[in-house]
PDB file of C-alpha atoms in Angstrom:
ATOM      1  CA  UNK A   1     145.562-113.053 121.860  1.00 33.00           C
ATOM      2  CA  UNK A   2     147.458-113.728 118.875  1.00 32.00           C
ATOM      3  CA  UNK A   3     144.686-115.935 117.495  1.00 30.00           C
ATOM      4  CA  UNK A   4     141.985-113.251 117.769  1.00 29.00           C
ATOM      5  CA  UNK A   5     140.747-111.158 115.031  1.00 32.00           C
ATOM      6  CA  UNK A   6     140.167-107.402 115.231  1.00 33.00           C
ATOM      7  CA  UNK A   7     138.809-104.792 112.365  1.00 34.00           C
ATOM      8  CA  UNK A   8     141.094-101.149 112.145  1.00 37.00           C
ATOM      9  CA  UNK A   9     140.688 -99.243 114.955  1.00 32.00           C
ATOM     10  CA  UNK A  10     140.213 -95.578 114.316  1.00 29.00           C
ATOM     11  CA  UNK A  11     141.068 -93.133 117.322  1.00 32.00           C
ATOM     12  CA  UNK A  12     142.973 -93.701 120.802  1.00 31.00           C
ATOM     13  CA  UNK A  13     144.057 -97.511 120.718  1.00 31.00           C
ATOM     14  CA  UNK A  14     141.587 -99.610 122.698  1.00 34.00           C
ATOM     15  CA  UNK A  15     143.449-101.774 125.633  1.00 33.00           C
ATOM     16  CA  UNK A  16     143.695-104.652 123.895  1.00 32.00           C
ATOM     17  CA  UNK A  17     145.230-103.542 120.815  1.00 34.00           C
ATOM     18  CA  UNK A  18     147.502-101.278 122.862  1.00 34.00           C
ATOM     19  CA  UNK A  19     149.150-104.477 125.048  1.00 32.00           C
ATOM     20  CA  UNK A  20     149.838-106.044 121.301  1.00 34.00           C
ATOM     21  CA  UNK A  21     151.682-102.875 120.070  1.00 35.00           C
ATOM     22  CA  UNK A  22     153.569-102.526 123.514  1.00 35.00           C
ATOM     23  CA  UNK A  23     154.876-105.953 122.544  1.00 34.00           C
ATOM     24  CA  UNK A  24     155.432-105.768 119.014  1.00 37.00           C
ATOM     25  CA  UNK A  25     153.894-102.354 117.919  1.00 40.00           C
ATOM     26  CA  UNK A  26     158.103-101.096 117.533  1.00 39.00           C
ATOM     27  CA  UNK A  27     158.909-103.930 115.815  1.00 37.00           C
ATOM     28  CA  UNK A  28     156.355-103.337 112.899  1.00 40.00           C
ATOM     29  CA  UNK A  29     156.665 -99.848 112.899  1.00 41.00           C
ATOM     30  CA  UNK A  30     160.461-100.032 112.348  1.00 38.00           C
ATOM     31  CA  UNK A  31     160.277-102.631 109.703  1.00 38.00           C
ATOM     32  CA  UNK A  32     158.837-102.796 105.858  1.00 40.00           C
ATOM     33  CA  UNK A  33     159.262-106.514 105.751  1.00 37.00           C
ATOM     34  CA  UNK A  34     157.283-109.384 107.908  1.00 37.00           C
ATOM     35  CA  UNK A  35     157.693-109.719 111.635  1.00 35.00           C
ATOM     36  CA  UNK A  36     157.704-113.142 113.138  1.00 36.00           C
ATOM     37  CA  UNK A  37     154.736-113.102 114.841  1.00 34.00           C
ATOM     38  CA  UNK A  38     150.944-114.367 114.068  1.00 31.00           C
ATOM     39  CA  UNK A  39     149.257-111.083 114.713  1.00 32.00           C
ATOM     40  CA  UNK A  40     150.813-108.180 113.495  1.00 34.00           C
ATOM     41  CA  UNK A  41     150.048-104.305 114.654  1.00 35.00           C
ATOM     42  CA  UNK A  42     150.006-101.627 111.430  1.00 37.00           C
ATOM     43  CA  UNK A  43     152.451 -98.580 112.292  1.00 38.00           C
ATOM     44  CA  UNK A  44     150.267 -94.956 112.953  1.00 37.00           C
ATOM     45  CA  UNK A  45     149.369 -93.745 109.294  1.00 39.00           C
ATOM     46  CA  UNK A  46     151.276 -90.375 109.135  1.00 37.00           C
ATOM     47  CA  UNK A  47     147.887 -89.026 107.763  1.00 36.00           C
ATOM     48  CA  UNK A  48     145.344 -90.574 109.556  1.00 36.00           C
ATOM     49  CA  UNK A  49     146.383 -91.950 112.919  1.00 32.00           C
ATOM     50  CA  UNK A  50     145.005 -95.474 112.025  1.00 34.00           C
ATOM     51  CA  UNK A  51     146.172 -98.914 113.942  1.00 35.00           C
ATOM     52  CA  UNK A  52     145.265-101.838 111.456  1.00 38.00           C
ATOM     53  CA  UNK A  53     145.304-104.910 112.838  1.00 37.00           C
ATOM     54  CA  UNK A  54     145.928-108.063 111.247  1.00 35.00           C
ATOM     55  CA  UNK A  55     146.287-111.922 111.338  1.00 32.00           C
ATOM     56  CA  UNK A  56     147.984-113.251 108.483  1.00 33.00           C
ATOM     57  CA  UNK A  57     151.536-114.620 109.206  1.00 30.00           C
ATOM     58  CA  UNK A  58     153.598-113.642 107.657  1.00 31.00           C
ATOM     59  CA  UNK A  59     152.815-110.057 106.111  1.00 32.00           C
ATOM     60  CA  UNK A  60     154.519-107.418 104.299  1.00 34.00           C
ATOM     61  CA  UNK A  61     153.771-104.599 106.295  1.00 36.00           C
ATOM     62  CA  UNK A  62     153.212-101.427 104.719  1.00 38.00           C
ATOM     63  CA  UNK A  63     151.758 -97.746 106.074  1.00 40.00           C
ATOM     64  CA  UNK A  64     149.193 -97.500 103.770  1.00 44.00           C
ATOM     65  CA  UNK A  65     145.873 -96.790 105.773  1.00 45.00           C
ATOM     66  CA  UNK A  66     142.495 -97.609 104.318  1.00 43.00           C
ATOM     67  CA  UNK A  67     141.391 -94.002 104.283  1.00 41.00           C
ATOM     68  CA  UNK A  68     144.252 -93.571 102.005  1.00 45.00           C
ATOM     69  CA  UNK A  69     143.591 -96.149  99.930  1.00 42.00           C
ATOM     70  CA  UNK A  70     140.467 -94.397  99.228  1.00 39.00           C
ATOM     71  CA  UNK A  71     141.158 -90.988  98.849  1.00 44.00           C
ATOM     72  CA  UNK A  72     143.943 -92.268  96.204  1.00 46.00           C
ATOM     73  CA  UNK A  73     146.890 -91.420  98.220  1.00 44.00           C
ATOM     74  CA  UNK A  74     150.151 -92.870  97.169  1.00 50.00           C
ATOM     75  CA  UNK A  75     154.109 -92.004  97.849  1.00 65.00           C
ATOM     76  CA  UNK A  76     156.071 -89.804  96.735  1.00 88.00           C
ATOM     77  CA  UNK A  77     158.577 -91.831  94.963  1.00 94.00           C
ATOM     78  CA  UNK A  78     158.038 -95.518  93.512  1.00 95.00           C
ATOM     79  CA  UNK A  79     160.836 -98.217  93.242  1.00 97.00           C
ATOM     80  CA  UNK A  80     160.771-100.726  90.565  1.00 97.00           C
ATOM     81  CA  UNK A  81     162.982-103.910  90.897  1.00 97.00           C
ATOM     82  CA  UNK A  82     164.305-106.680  89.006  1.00 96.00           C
ATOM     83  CA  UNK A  83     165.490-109.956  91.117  1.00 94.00           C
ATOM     84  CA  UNK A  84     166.580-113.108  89.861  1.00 92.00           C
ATOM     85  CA  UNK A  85     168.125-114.498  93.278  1.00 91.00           C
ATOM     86  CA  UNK A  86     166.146-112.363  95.484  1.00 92.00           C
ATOM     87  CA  UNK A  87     169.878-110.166  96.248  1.00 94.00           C
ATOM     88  CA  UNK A  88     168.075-106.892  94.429  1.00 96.00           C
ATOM     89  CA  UNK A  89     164.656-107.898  96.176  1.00 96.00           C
ATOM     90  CA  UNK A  90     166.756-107.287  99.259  1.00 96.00           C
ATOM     91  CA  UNK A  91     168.220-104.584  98.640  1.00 97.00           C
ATOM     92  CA  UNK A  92     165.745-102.785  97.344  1.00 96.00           C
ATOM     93  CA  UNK A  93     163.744-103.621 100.251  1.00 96.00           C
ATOM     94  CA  UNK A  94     166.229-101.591 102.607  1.00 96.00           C
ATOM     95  CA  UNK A  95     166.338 -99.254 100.214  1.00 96.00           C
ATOM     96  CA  UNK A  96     162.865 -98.610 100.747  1.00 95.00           C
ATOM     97  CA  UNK A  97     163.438 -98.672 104.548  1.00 95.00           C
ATOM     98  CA  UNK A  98     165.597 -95.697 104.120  1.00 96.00           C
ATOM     99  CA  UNK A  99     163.189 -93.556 102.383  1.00 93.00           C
ATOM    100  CA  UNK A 100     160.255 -94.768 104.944  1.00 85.00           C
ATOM    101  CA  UNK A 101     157.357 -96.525 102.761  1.00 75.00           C
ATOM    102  CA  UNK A 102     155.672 -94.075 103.614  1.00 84.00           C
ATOM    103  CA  UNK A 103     157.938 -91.896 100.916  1.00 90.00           C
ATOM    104  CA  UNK A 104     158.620 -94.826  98.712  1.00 93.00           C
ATOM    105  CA  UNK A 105     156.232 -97.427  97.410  1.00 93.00           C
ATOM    106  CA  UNK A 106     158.047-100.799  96.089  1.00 95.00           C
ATOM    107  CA  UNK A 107     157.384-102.903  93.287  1.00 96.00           C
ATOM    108  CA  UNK A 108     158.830-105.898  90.966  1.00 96.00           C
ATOM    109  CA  UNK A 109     158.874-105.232  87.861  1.00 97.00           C
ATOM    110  CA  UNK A 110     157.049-108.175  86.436  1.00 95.00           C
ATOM    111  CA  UNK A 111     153.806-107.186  88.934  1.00 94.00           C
ATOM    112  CA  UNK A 112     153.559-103.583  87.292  1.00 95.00           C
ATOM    113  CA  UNK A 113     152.545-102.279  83.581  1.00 95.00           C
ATOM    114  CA  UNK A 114     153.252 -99.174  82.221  1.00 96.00           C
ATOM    115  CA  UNK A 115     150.131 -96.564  83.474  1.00 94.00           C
ATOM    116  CA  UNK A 116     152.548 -96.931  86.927  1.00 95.00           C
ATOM    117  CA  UNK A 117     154.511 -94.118  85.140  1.00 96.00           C
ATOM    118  CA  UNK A 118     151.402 -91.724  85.940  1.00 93.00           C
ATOM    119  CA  UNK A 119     150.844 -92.223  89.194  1.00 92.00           C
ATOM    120  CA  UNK A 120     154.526 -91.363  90.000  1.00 94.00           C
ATOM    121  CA  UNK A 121     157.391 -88.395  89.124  1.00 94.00           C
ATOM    122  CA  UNK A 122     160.074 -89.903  91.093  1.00 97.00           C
ATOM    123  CA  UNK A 123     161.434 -93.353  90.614  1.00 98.00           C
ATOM    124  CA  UNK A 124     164.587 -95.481  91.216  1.00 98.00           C
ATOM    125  CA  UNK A 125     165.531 -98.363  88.963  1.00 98.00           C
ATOM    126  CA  UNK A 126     166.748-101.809  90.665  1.00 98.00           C
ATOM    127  CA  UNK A 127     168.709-104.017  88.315  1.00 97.00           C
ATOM    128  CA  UNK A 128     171.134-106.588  88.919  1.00 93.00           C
ATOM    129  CA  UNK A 129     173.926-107.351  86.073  1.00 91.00           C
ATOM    130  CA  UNK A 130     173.695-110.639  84.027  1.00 88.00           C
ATOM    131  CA  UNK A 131     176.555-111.824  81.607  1.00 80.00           C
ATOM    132  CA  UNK A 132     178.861-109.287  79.870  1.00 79.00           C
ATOM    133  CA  UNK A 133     176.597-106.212  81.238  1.00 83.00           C
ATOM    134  CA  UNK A 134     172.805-107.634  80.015  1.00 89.00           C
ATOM    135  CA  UNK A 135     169.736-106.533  82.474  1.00 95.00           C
ATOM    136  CA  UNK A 136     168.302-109.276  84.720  1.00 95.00           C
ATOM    137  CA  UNK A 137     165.700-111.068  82.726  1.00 94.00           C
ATOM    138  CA  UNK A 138     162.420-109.608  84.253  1.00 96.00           C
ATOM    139  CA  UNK A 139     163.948-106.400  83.054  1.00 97.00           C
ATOM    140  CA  UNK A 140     164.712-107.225  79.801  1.00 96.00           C
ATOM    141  CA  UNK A 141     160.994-108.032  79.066  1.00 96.00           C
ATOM    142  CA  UNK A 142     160.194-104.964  80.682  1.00 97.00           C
ATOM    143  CA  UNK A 143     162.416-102.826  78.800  1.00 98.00           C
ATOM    144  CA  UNK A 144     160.797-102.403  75.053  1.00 97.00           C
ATOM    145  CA  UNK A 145     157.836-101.133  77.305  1.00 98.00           C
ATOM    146  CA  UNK A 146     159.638 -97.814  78.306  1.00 98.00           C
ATOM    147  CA  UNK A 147     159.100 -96.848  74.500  1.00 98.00           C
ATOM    148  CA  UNK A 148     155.687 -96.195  75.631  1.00 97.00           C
ATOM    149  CA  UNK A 149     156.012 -93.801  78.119  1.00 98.00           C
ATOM    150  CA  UNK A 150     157.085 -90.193  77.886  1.00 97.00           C
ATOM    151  CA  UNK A 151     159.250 -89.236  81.191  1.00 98.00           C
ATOM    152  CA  UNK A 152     158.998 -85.726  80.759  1.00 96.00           C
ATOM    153  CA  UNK A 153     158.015 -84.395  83.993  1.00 92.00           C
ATOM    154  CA  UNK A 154     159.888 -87.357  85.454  1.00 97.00           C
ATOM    155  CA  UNK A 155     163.115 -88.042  87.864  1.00 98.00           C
ATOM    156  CA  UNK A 156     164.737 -91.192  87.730  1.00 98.00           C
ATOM    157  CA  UNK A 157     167.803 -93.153  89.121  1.00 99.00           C
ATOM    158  CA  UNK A 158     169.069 -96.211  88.809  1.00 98.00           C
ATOM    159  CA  UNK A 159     170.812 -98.501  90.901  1.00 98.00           C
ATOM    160  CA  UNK A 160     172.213-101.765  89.990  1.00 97.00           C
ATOM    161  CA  UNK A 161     174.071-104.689  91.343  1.00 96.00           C
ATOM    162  CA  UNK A 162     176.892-106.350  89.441  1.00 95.00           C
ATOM    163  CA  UNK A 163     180.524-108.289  89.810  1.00 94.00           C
ATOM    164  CA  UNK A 164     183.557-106.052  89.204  1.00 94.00           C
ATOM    165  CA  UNK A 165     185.712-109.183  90.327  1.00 93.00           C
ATOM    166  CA  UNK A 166     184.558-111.921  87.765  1.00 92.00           C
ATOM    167  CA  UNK A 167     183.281-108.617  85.601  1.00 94.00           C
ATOM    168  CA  UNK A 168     186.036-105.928  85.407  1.00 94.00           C
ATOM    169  CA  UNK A 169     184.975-105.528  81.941  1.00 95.00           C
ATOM    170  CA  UNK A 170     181.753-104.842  81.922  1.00 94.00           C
ATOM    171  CA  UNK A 171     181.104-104.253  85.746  1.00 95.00           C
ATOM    172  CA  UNK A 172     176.970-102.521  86.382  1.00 95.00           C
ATOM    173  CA  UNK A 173     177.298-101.961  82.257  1.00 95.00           C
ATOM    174  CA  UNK A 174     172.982-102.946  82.138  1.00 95.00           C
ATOM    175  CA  UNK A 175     173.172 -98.902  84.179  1.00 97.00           C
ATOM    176  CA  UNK A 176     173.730 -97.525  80.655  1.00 96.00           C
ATOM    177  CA  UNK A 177     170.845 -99.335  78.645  1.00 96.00           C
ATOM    178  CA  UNK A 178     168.317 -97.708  81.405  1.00 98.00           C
ATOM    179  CA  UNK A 179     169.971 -94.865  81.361  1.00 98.00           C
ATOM    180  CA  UNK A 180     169.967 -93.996  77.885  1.00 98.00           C
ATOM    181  CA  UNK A 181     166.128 -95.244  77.641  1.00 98.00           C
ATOM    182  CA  UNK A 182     164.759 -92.791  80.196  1.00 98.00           C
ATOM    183  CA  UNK A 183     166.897 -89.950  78.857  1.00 98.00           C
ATOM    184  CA  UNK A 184     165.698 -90.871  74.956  1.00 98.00           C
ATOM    185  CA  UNK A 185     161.811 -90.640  76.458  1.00 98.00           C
ATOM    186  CA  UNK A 186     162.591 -87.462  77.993  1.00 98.00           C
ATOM    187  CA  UNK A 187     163.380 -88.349  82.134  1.00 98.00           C
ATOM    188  CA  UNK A 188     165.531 -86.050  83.884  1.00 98.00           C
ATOM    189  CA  UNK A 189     168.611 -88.614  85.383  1.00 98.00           C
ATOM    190  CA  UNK A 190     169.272 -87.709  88.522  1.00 98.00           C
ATOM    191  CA  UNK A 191     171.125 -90.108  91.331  1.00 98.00           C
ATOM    192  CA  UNK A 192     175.123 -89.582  89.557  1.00 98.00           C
ATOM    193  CA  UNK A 193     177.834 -91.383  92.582  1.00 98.00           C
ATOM    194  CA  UNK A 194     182.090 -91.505  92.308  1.00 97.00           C
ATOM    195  CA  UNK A 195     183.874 -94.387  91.257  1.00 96.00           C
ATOM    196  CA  UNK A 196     186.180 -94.189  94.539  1.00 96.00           C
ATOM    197  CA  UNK A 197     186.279 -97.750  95.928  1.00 97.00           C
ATOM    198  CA  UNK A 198     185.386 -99.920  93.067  1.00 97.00           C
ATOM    199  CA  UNK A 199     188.293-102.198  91.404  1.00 96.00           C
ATOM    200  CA  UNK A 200     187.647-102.328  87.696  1.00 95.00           C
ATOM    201  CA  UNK A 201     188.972-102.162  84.392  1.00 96.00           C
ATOM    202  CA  UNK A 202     185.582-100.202  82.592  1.00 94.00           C
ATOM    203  CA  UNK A 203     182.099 -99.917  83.108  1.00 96.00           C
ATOM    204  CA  UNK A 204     179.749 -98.517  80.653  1.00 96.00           C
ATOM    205  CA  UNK A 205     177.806 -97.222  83.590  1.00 97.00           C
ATOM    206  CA  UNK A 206     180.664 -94.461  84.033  1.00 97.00           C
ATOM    207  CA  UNK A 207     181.073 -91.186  81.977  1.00 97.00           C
ATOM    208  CA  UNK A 208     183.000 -88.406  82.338  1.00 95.00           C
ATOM    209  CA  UNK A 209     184.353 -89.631  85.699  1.00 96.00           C
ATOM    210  CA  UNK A 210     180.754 -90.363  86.950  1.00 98.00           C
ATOM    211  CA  UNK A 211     178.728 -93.545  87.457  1.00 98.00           C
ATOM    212  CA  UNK A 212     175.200 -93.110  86.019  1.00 98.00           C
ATOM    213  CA  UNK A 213     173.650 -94.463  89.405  1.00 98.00           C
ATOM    214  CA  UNK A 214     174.831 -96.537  92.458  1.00 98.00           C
ATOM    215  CA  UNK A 215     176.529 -99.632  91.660  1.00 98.00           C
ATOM    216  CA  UNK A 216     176.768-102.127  94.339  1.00 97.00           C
ATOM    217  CA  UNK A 217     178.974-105.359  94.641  1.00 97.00           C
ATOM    218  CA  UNK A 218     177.063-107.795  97.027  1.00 95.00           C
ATOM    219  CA  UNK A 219     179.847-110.822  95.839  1.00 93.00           C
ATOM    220  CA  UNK A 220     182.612-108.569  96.579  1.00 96.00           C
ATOM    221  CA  UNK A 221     181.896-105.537  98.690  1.00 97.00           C
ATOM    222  CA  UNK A 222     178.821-106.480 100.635  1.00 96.00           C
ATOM    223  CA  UNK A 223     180.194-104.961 103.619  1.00 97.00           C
ATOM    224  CA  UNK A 224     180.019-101.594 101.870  1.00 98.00           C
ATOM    225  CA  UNK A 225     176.084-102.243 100.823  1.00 98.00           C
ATOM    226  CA  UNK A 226     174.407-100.384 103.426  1.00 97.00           C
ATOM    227  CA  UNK A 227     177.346 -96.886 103.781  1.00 97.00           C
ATOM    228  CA  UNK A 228     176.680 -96.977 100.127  1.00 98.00           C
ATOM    229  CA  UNK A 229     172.906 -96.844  99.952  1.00 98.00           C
ATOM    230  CA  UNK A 230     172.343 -94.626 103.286  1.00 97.00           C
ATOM    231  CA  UNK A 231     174.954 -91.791 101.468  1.00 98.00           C
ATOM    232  CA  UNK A 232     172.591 -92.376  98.333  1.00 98.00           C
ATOM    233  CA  UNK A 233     169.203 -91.903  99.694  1.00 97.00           C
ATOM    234  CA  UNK A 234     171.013 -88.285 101.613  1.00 96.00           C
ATOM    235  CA  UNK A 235     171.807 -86.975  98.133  1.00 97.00           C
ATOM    236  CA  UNK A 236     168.709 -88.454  96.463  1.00 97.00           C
ATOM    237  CA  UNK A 237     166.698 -86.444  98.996  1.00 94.00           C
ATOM    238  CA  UNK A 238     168.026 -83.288  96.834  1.00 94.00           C
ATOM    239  CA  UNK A 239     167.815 -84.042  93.768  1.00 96.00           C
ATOM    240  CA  UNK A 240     164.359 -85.560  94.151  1.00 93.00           C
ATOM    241  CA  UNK A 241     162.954 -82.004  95.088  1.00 85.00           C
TER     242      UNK A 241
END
Protein backbone atom coordinates (compact mmCIF):
# COMPACT_ATOMS: atom_id res chain seq x y z
CA UNK A 1 0.00 0.00 0.00
CA UNK A 2 2.51 2.39 0.99
CA UNK A 3 4.36 1.95 -2.30
CA UNK A 4 1.33 2.79 -4.47
CA UNK A 5 0.65 6.01 -6.07
CA UNK A 6 -2.72 7.78 -6.08
CA UNK A 7 -3.79 11.38 -7.76
CA UNK A 8 -6.16 13.84 -5.14
CA UNK A 9 -9.25 12.47 -4.58
CA UNK A 10 -12.10 14.91 -4.72
CA UNK A 11 -15.42 13.85 -2.83
CA UNK A 12 -16.22 10.92 -0.21
CA UNK A 13 -12.74 9.09 0.31
CA UNK A 14 -12.58 5.97 -1.85
CA UNK A 15 -11.78 2.63 0.39
CA UNK A 16 -8.46 2.56 -0.19
CA UNK A 17 -7.48 5.94 0.67
CA UNK A 18 -9.84 5.77 3.65
CA UNK A 19 -7.86 2.47 5.36
CA UNK A 20 -4.52 4.84 4.88
CA UNK A 21 -6.10 7.83 6.76
CA UNK A 22 -7.65 5.42 9.48
CA UNK A 23 -4.00 4.57 10.04
CA UNK A 24 -2.26 7.68 9.72
CA UNK A 25 -4.93 10.21 8.42
CA UNK A 26 -4.77 11.80 12.53
CA UNK A 27 -1.35 11.82 12.50
CA UNK A 28 -1.02 14.20 9.41
CA UNK A 29 -3.85 16.12 10.16
CA UNK A 30 -2.50 17.02 13.64
CA UNK A 31 0.94 17.79 12.47
CA UNK A 32 2.64 20.70 10.11
CA UNK A 33 5.89 18.85 10.00
CA UNK A 34 6.73 15.23 8.26
CA UNK A 35 5.25 12.01 9.54
CA UNK A 36 7.36 8.92 9.47
CA UNK A 37 5.76 7.11 7.05
CA UNK A 38 6.28 6.53 3.06
CA UNK A 39 2.81 7.52 2.03
CA UNK A 40 1.38 10.32 3.60
CA UNK A 41 -2.61 11.33 3.66
CA UNK A 42 -3.25 15.44 3.17
CA UNK A 43 -5.62 16.71 6.13
CA UNK A 44 -9.50 17.80 4.67
CA UNK A 45 -8.91 21.37 3.06
CA UNK A 46 -11.17 23.58 5.29
CA UNK A 47 -12.43 24.97 1.88
CA UNK A 48 -12.65 22.28 -0.32
CA UNK A 49 -12.93 18.89 1.33
CA UNK A 50 -9.88 17.55 -0.67
CA UNK A 51 -7.69 14.27 0.47
CA UNK A 52 -4.24 14.64 -1.40
CA UNK A 53 -2.36 11.84 -1.42
CA UNK A 54 1.21 11.56 -1.63
CA UNK A 55 4.47 9.46 -1.77
CA UNK A 56 7.41 11.36 -1.02
CA UNK A 57 9.05 10.52 2.39
CA UNK A 58 9.51 12.63 4.11
CA UNK A 59 7.10 15.73 3.44
CA UNK A 60 6.21 18.90 4.97
CA UNK A 61 2.69 18.65 5.12
CA UNK A 62 0.70 21.58 4.61
CA UNK A 63 -3.39 22.23 4.03
CA UNK A 64 -3.07 23.91 1.03
CA UNK A 65 -5.47 22.16 -1.57
CA UNK A 66 -4.88 22.45 -5.28
CA UNK A 67 -8.13 24.26 -5.87
CA UNK A 68 -6.67 26.79 -3.64
CA UNK A 69 -3.65 27.04 -5.12
CA UNK A 70 -5.51 28.12 -8.07
CA UNK A 71 -8.00 30.37 -7.05
CA UNK A 72 -4.94 32.27 -5.20
CA UNK A 73 -5.94 31.47 -1.76
CA UNK A 74 -3.41 32.02 0.91
CA UNK A 75 -3.51 32.49 5.00
CA UNK A 76 -4.32 34.87 6.89
CA UNK A 77 -1.14 35.61 8.59
CA UNK A 78 2.52 34.76 7.23
CA UNK A 79 5.58 33.93 9.49
CA UNK A 80 8.99 34.79 8.44
CA UNK A 81 12.01 33.12 10.22
CA UNK A 82 15.58 33.39 10.66
CA UNK A 83 17.55 30.04 11.89
CA UNK A 84 21.06 29.55 12.22
CA UNK A 85 20.89 26.18 14.36
CA UNK A 86 17.54 25.21 13.29
CA UNK A 87 16.23 26.29 17.35
CA UNK A 88 13.97 29.30 15.60
CA UNK A 89 13.11 26.83 12.62
CA UNK A 90 11.58 24.89 15.48
CA UNK A 91 9.99 27.06 17.09
CA UNK A 92 8.54 28.76 14.63
CA UNK A 93 7.30 25.61 13.32
CA UNK A 94 5.04 25.09 16.55
CA UNK A 95 4.31 28.36 16.37
CA UNK A 96 2.67 27.77 13.25
CA UNK A 97 0.97 24.66 14.74
CA UNK A 98 -0.77 26.92 17.10
CA UNK A 99 -2.28 29.17 14.63
CA UNK A 100 -3.25 25.97 12.30
CA UNK A 101 -1.40 26.43 8.74
CA UNK A 102 -4.28 26.80 7.66
CA UNK A 103 -4.20 30.54 9.45
CA UNK A 104 -0.50 30.89 9.17
CA UNK A 105 1.74 30.24 6.21
CA UNK A 106 5.64 29.78 7.19
CA UNK A 107 8.63 30.88 5.58
CA UNK A 108 12.63 31.41 6.00
CA UNK A 109 13.63 34.35 5.35
CA UNK A 110 16.35 33.69 2.86
CA UNK A 111 13.49 31.69 0.50
CA UNK A 112 11.25 34.96 0.33
CA UNK A 113 11.76 38.60 -1.40
CA UNK A 114 10.03 41.50 -0.65
CA UNK A 115 6.47 41.42 -2.99
CA UNK A 116 5.64 38.69 0.14
CA UNK A 117 4.67 41.97 1.95
CA UNK A 118 1.52 42.15 -0.52
CA UNK A 119 0.18 39.10 -0.32
CA UNK A 120 -0.04 39.41 3.53
CA UNK A 121 -1.38 42.14 6.45
CA UNK A 122 -0.46 40.08 9.32
CA UNK A 123 2.99 38.81 10.05
CA UNK A 124 5.22 37.61 12.95
CA UNK A 125 8.97 38.07 12.92
CA UNK A 126 11.29 34.98 14.06
CA UNK A 127 14.77 36.02 15.07
CA UNK A 128 17.20 34.48 17.21
CA UNK A 129 19.93 36.83 19.08
CA UNK A 130 23.63 36.73 17.92
CA UNK A 131 26.52 38.51 19.91
CA UNK A 132 25.83 41.64 22.02
CA UNK A 133 22.04 41.84 20.59
CA UNK A 134 22.91 41.55 16.46
CA UNK A 135 20.03 39.67 14.27
CA UNK A 136 20.84 36.12 13.09
CA UNK A 137 22.70 36.45 9.87
CA UNK A 138 19.93 35.50 7.29
CA UNK A 139 18.22 38.44 8.88
CA UNK A 140 20.71 40.81 8.69
CA UNK A 141 20.85 40.45 4.84
CA UNK A 142 17.30 40.65 4.87
CA UNK A 143 16.99 43.68 6.82
CA UNK A 144 18.11 46.79 4.39
CA UNK A 145 15.21 45.18 2.27
CA UNK A 146 12.39 46.39 4.69
CA UNK A 147 13.35 50.00 3.35
CA UNK A 148 11.41 48.92 0.44
CA UNK A 149 8.26 48.19 1.69
CA UNK A 150 5.63 50.47 3.13
CA UNK A 151 3.71 48.55 6.15
CA UNK A 152 0.94 50.76 6.27
CA UNK A 153 -2.01 48.65 6.30
CA UNK A 154 0.18 46.11 8.07
CA UNK A 155 0.34 44.19 11.68
CA UNK A 156 3.42 42.84 12.79
CA UNK A 157 5.11 41.06 15.82
CA UNK A 158 8.11 39.86 16.56
CA UNK A 159 9.40 37.13 18.45
CA UNK A 160 12.92 36.34 19.14
CA UNK A 161 15.13 33.90 20.88
CA UNK A 162 18.14 34.99 22.89
CA UNK A 163 20.45 34.16 26.22
CA UNK A 164 19.63 36.29 29.27
CA UNK A 165 22.20 33.98 31.21
CA UNK A 166 25.47 34.47 29.11
CA UNK A 167 23.49 37.87 27.77
CA UNK A 168 22.01 39.86 30.72
CA UNK A 169 23.15 42.81 28.90
CA UNK A 170 21.80 42.74 25.89
CA UNK A 171 19.26 39.79 26.29
CA UNK A 172 16.49 39.60 22.71
CA UNK A 173 18.16 43.38 22.07
CA UNK A 174 17.99 42.34 17.77
CA UNK A 175 13.65 42.84 18.99
CA UNK A 176 14.40 46.59 18.83
CA UNK A 177 16.20 46.88 15.33
CA UNK A 178 12.86 45.10 13.80
CA UNK A 179 10.92 46.90 15.75
CA UNK A 180 11.92 50.26 14.99
CA UNK A 181 12.15 49.24 11.09
CA UNK A 182 8.51 48.24 10.73
CA UNK A 183 7.32 51.19 12.82
CA UNK A 184 9.74 53.76 10.58
CA UNK A 185 7.86 52.09 7.25
CA UNK A 186 4.64 52.63 8.80
CA UNK A 187 3.51 48.83 10.47
CA UNK A 188 1.24 48.91 13.27
CA UNK A 189 3.38 46.72 16.26
CA UNK A 190 1.23 44.70 17.79
CA UNK A 191 2.27 41.33 19.96
CA UNK A 192 3.69 43.66 23.42
CA UNK A 193 4.34 40.56 26.54
CA UNK A 194 5.61 41.33 30.54
CA UNK A 195 8.97 40.90 31.61
CA UNK A 196 7.73 38.61 34.67
CA UNK A 197 10.03 35.55 34.64
CA UNK A 198 13.04 36.64 32.79
CA UNK A 199 16.47 37.21 34.87
CA UNK A 200 18.27 40.13 33.31
CA UNK A 201 20.10 43.15 33.78
CA UNK A 202 18.54 45.22 30.34
CA UNK A 203 17.20 44.45 27.16
CA UNK A 204 16.68 46.91 24.48
CA UNK A 205 13.67 44.89 23.51
CA UNK A 206 11.84 46.41 26.73
CA UNK A 207 10.24 49.94 27.04
CA UNK A 208 8.21 51.41 29.34
CA UNK A 209 7.89 48.15 31.32
CA UNK A 210 7.00 46.20 28.08
CA UNK A 211 8.91 43.78 25.84
CA UNK A 212 8.41 44.71 22.15
CA UNK A 213 7.47 40.95 21.33
CA UNK A 214 7.97 37.47 22.95
CA UNK A 215 11.35 36.71 23.98
CA UNK A 216 12.16 33.17 24.54
CA UNK A 217 15.23 31.50 26.31
CA UNK A 218 15.61 27.93 24.75
CA UNK A 219 19.40 27.69 26.73
CA UNK A 220 17.83 28.67 29.87
CA UNK A 221 14.08 28.45 30.10
CA UNK A 222 13.15 25.89 27.51
CA UNK A 223 10.73 24.42 29.77
CA UNK A 224 8.76 27.66 29.61
CA UNK A 225 8.86 27.62 25.48
CA UNK A 226 5.61 26.22 24.76
CA UNK A 227 3.24 28.22 28.13
CA UNK A 228 4.97 31.12 26.57
CA UNK A 229 4.03 30.80 22.92
CA UNK A 230 0.39 29.14 23.50
CA UNK A 231 -0.44 32.55 25.93
CA UNK A 232 1.04 34.50 22.80
CA UNK A 233 -0.86 33.15 19.95
CA UNK A 234 -4.38 33.75 22.64
CA UNK A 235 -3.55 37.46 22.71
CA UNK A 236 -2.24 37.62 19.13
CA UNK A 237 -5.66 36.31 18.09
CA UNK A 238 -6.89 39.99 19.24
CA UNK A 239 -4.79 42.10 18.18
CA UNK A 240 -4.56 40.48 14.76
CA UNK A 241 -8.32 41.41 14.11
Amino acid sequence: MDSQRHSPIIGRFAANVTRVWDRCGAAAAACTCAVPASFLVHGNCHRHRLLLCYTTSPIHLTRRCASCSREGYMANICIIYGSSTGNTRDVAQKLQSLWGSNEADLFEVTEIDTDIFERYNRFIFAVSTWGAGDLQDDWELFFPRLDEVDFGSKRVAVMALGDQQHYPDAFADCVALLVDKVSERGATVVGATLPEGYSYNSSRAEREGRLLGLLLDEDNQADLTDKRLRAWVVSLRKQFR
